[in-house]
Short mmCIF file of N, CA and C in Angstrom, two decimals:
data_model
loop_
_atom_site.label_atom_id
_atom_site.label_comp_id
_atom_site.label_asym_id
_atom_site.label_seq_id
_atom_site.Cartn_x
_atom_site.Cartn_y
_atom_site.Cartn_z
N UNK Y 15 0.60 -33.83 2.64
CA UNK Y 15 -0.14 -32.60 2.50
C UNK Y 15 -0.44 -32.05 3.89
N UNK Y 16 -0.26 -30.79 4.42
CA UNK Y 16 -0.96 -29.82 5.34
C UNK Y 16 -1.91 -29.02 5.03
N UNK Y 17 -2.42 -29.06 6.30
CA UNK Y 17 -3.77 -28.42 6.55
C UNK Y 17 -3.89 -27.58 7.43
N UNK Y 18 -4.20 -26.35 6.95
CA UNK Y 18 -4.72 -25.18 8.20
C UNK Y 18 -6.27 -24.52 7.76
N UNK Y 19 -6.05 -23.65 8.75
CA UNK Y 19 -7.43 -22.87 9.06
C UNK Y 19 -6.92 -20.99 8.55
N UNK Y 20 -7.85 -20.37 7.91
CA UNK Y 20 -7.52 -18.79 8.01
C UNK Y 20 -8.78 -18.33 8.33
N UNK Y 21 -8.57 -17.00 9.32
CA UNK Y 21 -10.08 -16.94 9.90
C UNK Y 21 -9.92 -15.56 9.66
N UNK Y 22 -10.75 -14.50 8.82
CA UNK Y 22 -11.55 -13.30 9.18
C UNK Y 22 -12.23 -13.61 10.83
N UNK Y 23 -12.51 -14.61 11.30
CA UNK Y 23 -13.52 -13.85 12.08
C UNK Y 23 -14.81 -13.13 11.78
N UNK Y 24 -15.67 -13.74 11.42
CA UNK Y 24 -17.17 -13.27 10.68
C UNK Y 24 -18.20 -13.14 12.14
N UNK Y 25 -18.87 -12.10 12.33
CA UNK Y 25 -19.90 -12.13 13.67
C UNK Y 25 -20.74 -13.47 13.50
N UNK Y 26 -21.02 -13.37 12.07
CA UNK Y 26 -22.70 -14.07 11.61
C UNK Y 26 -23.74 -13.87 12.91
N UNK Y 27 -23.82 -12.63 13.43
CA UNK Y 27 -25.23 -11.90 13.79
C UNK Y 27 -24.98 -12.23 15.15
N UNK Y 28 -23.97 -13.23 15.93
CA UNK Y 28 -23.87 -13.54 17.43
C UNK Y 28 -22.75 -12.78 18.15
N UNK Y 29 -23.18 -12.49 19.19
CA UNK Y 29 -22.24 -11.44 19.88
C UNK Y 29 -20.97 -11.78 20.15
N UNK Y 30 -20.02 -10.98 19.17
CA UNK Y 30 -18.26 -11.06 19.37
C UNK Y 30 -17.73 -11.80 20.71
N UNK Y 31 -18.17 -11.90 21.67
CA UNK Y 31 -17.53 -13.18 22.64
C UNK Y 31 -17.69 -14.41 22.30
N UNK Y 32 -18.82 -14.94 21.89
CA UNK Y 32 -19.40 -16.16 20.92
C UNK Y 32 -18.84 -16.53 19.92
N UNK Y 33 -18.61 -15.25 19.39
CA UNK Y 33 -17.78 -15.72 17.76
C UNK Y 33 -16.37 -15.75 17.88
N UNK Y 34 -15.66 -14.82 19.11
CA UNK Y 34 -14.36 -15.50 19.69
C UNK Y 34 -13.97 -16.91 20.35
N UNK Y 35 -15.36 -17.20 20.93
CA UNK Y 35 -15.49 -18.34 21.54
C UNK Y 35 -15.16 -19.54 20.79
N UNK Y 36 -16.06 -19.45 20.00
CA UNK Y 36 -16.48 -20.43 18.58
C UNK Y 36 -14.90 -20.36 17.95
N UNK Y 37 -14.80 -19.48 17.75
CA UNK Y 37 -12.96 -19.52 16.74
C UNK Y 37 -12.37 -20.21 17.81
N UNK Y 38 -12.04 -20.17 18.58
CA UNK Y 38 -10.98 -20.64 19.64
C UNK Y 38 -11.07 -22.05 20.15
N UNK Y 39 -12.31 -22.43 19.99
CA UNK Y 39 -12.77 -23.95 19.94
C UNK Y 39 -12.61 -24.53 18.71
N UNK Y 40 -12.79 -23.95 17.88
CA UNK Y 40 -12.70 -24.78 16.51
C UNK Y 40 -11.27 -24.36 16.41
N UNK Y 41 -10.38 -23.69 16.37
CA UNK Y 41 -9.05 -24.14 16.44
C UNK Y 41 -8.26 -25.08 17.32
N UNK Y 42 -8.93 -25.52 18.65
CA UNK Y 42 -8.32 -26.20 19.34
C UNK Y 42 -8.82 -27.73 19.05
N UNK Y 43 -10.19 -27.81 18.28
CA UNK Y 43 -10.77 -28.96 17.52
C UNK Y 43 -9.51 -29.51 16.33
N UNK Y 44 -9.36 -28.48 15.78
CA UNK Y 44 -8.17 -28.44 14.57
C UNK Y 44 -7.42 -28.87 14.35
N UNK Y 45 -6.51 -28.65 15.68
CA UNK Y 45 -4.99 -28.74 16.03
C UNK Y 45 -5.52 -30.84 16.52
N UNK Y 46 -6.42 -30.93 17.29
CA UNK Y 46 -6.33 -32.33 17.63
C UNK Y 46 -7.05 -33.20 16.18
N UNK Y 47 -7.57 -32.66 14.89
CA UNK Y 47 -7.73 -33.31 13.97
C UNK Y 47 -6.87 -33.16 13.27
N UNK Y 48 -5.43 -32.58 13.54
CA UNK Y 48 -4.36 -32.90 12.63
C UNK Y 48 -3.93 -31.54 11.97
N UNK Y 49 -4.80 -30.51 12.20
CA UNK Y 49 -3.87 -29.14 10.97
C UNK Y 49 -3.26 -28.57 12.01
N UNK Y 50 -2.21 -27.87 10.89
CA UNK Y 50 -0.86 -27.80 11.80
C UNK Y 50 -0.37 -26.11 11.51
N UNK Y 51 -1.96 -25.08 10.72
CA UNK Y 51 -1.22 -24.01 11.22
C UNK Y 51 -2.68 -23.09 11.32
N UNK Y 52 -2.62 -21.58 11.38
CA UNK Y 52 -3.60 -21.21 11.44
C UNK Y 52 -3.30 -19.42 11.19
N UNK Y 53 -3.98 -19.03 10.49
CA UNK Y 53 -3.70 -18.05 10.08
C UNK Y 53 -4.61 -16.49 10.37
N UNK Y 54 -4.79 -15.49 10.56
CA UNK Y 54 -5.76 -14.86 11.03
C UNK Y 54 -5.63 -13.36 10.38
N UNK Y 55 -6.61 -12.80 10.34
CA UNK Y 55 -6.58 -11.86 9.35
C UNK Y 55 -6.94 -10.39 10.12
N UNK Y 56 -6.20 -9.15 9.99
CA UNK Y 56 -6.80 -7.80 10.92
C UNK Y 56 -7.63 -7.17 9.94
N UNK Y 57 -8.89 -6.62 10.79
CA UNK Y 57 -9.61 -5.85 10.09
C UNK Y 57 -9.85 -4.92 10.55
N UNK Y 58 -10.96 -3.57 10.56
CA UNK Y 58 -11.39 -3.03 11.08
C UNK Y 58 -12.74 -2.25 10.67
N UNK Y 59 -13.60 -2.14 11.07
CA UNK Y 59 -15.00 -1.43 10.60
C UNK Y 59 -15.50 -2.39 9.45
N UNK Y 60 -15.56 -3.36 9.86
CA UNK Y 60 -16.18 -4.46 8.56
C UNK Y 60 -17.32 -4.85 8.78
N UNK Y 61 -18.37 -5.24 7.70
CA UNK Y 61 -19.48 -6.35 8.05
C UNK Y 61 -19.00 -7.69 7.94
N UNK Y 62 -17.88 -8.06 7.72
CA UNK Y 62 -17.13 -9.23 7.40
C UNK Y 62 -15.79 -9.62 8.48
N UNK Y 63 -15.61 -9.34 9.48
CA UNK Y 63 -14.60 -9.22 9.70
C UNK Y 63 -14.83 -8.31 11.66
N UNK Y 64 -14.73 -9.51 12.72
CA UNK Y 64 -14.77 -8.55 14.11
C UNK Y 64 -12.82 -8.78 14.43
N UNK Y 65 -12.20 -9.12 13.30
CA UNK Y 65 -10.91 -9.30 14.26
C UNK Y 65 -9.94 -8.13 14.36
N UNK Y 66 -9.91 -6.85 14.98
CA UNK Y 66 -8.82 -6.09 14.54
C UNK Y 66 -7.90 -6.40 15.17
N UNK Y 67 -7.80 -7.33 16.11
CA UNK Y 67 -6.30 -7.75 16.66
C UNK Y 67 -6.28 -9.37 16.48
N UNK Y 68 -5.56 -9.21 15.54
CA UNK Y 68 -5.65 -11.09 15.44
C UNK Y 68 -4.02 -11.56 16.17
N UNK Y 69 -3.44 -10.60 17.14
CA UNK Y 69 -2.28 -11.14 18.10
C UNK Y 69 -2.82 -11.41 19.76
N UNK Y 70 -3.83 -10.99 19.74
CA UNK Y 70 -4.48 -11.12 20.57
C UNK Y 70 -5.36 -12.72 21.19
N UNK Y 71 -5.83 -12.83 19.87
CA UNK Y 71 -6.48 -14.35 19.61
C UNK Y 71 -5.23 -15.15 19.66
N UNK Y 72 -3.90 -14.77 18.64
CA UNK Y 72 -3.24 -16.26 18.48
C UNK Y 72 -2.60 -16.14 20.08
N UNK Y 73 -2.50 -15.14 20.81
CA UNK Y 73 -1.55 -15.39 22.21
C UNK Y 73 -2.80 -16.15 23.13
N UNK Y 74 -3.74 -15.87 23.12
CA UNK Y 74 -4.67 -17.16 23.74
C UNK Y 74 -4.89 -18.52 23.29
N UNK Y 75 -4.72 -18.78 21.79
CA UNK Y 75 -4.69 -19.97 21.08
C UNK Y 75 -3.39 -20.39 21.43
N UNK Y 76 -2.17 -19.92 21.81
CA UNK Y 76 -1.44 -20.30 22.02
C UNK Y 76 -1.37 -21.27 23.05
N UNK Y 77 -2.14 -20.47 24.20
CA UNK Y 77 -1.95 -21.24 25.60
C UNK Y 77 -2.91 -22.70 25.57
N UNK Y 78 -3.88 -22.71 24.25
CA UNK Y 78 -4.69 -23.53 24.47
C UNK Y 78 -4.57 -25.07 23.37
N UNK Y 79 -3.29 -24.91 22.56
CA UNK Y 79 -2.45 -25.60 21.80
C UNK Y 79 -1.14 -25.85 21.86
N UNK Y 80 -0.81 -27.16 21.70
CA UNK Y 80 0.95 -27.17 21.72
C UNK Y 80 1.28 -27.38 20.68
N UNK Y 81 0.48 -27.67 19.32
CA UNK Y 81 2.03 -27.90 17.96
C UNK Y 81 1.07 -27.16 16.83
N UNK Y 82 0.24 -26.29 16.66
CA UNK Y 82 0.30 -25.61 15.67
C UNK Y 82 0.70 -24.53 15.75
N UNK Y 83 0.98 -24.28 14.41
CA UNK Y 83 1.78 -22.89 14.21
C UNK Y 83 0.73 -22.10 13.80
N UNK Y 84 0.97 -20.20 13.95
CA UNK Y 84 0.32 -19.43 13.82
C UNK Y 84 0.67 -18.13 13.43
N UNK Y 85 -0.29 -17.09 12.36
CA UNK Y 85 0.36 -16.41 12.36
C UNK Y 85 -0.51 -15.15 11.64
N UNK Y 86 0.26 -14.28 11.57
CA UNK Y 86 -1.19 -12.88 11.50
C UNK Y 86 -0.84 -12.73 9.81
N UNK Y 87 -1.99 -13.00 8.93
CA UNK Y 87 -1.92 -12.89 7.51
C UNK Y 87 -2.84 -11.42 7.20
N UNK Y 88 -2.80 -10.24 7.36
CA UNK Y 88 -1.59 -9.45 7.67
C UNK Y 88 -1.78 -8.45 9.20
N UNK Y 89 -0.81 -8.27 9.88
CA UNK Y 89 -0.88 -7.04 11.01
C UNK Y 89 -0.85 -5.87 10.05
N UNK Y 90 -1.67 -4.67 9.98
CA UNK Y 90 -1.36 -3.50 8.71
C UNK Y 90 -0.63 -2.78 9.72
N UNK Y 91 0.42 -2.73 8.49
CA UNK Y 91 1.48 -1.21 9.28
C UNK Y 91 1.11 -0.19 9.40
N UNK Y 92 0.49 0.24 8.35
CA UNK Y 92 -0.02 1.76 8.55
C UNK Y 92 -0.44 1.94 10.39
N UNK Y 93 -1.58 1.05 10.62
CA UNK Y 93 -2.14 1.02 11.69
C UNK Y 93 -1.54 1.17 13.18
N UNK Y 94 -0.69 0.93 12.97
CA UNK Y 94 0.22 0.51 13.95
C UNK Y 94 1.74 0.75 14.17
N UNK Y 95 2.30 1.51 15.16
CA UNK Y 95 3.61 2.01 15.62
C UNK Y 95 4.37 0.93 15.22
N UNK Y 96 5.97 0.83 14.31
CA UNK Y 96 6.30 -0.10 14.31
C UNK Y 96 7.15 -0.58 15.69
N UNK Y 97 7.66 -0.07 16.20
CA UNK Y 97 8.40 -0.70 17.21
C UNK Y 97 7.20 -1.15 18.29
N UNK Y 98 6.63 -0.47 18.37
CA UNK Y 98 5.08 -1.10 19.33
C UNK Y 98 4.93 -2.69 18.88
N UNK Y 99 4.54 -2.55 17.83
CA UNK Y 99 4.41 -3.53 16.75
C UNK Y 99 5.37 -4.87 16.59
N UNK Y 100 6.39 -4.61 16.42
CA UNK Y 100 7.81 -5.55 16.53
C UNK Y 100 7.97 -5.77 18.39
N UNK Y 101 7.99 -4.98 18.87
CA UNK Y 101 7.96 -5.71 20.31
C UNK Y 101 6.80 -6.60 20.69
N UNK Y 102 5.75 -6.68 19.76
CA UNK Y 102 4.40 -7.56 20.06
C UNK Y 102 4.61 -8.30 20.01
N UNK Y 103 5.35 -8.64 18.28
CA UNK Y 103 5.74 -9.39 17.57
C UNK Y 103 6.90 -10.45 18.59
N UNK Y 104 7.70 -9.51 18.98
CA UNK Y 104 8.88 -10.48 19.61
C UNK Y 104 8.57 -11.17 20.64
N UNK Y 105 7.57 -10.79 21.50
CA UNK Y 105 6.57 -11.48 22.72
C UNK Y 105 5.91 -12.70 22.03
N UNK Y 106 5.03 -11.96 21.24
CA UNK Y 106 4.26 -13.64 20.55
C UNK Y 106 5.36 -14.71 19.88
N UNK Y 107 6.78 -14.34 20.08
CA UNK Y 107 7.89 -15.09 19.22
C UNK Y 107 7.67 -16.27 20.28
N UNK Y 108 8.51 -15.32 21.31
CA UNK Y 108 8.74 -15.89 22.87
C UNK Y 108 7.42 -16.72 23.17
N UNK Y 109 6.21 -16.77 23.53
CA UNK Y 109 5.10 -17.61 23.96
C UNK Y 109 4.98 -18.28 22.92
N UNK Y 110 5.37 -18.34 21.82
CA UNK Y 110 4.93 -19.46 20.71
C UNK Y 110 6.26 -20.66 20.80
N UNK Y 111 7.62 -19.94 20.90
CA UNK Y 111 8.35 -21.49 21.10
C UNK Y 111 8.56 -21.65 19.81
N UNK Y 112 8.54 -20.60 19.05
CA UNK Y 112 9.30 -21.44 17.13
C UNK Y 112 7.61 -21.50 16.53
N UNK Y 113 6.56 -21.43 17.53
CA UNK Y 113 5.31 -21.52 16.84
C UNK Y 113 4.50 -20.40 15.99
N UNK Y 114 4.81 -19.36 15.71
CA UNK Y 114 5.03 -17.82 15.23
C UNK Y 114 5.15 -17.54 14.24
N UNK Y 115 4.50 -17.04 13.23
CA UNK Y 115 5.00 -16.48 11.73
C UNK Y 115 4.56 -14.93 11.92
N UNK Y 116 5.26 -14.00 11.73
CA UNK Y 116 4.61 -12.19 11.55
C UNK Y 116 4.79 -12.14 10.43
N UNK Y 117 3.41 -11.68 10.15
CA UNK Y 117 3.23 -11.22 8.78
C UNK Y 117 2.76 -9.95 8.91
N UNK Y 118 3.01 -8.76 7.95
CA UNK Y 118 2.47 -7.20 7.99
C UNK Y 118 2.35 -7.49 6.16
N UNK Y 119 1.77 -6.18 6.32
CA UNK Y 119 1.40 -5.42 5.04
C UNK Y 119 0.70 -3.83 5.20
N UNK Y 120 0.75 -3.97 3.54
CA UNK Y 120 0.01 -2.28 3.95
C UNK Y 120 -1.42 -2.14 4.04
N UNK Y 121 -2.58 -3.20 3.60
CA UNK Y 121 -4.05 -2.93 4.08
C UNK Y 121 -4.28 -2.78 2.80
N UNK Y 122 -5.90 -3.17 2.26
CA UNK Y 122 -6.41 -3.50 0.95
C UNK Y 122 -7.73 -2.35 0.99
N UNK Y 123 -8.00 -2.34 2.22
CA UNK Y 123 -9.45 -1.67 2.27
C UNK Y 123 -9.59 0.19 3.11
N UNK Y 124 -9.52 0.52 1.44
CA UNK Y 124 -9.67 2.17 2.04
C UNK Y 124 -10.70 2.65 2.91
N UNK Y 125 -11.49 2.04 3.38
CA UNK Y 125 -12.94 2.62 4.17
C UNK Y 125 -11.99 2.52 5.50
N UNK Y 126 -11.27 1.09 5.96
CA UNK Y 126 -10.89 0.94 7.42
C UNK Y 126 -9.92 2.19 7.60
N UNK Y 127 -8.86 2.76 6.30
CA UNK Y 127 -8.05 3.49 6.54
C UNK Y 127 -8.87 5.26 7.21
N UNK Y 128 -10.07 5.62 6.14
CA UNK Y 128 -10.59 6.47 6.25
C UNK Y 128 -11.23 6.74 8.00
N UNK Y 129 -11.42 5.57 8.11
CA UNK Y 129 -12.53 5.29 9.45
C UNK Y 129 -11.55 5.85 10.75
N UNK Y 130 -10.01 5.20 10.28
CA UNK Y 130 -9.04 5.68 11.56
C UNK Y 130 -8.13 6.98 11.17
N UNK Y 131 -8.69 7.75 10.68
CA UNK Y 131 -8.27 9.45 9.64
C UNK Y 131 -6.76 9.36 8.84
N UNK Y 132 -6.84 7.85 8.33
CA UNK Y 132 -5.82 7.69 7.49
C UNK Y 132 -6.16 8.08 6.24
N UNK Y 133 -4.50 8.03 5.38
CA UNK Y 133 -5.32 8.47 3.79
C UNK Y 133 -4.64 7.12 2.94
N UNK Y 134 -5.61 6.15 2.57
CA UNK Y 134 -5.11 4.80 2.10
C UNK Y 134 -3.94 5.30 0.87
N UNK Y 135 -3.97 6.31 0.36
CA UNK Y 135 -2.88 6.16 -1.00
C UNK Y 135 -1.48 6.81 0.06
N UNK Y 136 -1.84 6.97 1.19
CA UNK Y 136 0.02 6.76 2.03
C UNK Y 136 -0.28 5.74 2.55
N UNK Y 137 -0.58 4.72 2.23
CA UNK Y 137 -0.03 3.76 3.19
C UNK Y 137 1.34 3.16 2.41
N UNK Y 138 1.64 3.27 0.89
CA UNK Y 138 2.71 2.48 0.45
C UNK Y 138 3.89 3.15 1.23
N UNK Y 139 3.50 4.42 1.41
CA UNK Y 139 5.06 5.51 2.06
C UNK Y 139 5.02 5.07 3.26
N UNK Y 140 4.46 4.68 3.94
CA UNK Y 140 4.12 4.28 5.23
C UNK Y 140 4.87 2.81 5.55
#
């Protein structure tokens, strides 16, 4: 059986360096108690949720782990240029070493779409 971690990224009321802090330690706790992947979630304008770049976190978790794997459960397309996007993607390929999963989708939560003057019912055309 395997074991990983999936992180929203929750503030719980302490200031976003802390709660980056805290994630990044408890994944590197992780990886030396044996789970072997880790998964991270984009958000934006949430009470649940400070991660809108979760490629950001895994390219520092990267440098601070050698055998788990990682990977963004989902980057939203809408949000984001795709070739911008796919060249991120192909960088975090390269610094991970085979350690890398990209995952996209189209986004669940119409408020984040509204917030960045999207209109959530294009994101499927999108």
């Amino acid at each position: 059986m395997d074991f990983g971690l999936f992180y929203y990224c929750q503030g719980r009321g302490v200031a976003h360096d802390q709660a980056y802090a805290e994630m990044l330690d408890e994944i590197v706790l992780a990886e030396r108690l044996g789970f072997g992947e880790c998964w991270l979630a984009e958000h934006h304008f949430t009470d649940y949720s400070i991660l809108p770049s979760p490629n950001l976190i895994i390219a520092t978790a990267l440098a601070r782990t050698s055998r788990m794997r990682f990977g963004n459960y989902v980057n939203v397309m809408p949000f984001h240029h795709p070739l911008r996007l796919a060249a991120e993607a192909a960088m975090l390929d390269n610094l991970a070493r085979g350690r890398f999963d990209f995952g996209i989708g189209k986004g669940v939560r119409p408020g984040e779409f509204a917030k960045l003057g999207l209109q959530f019912d294009d994101a499927t055309a999108m």
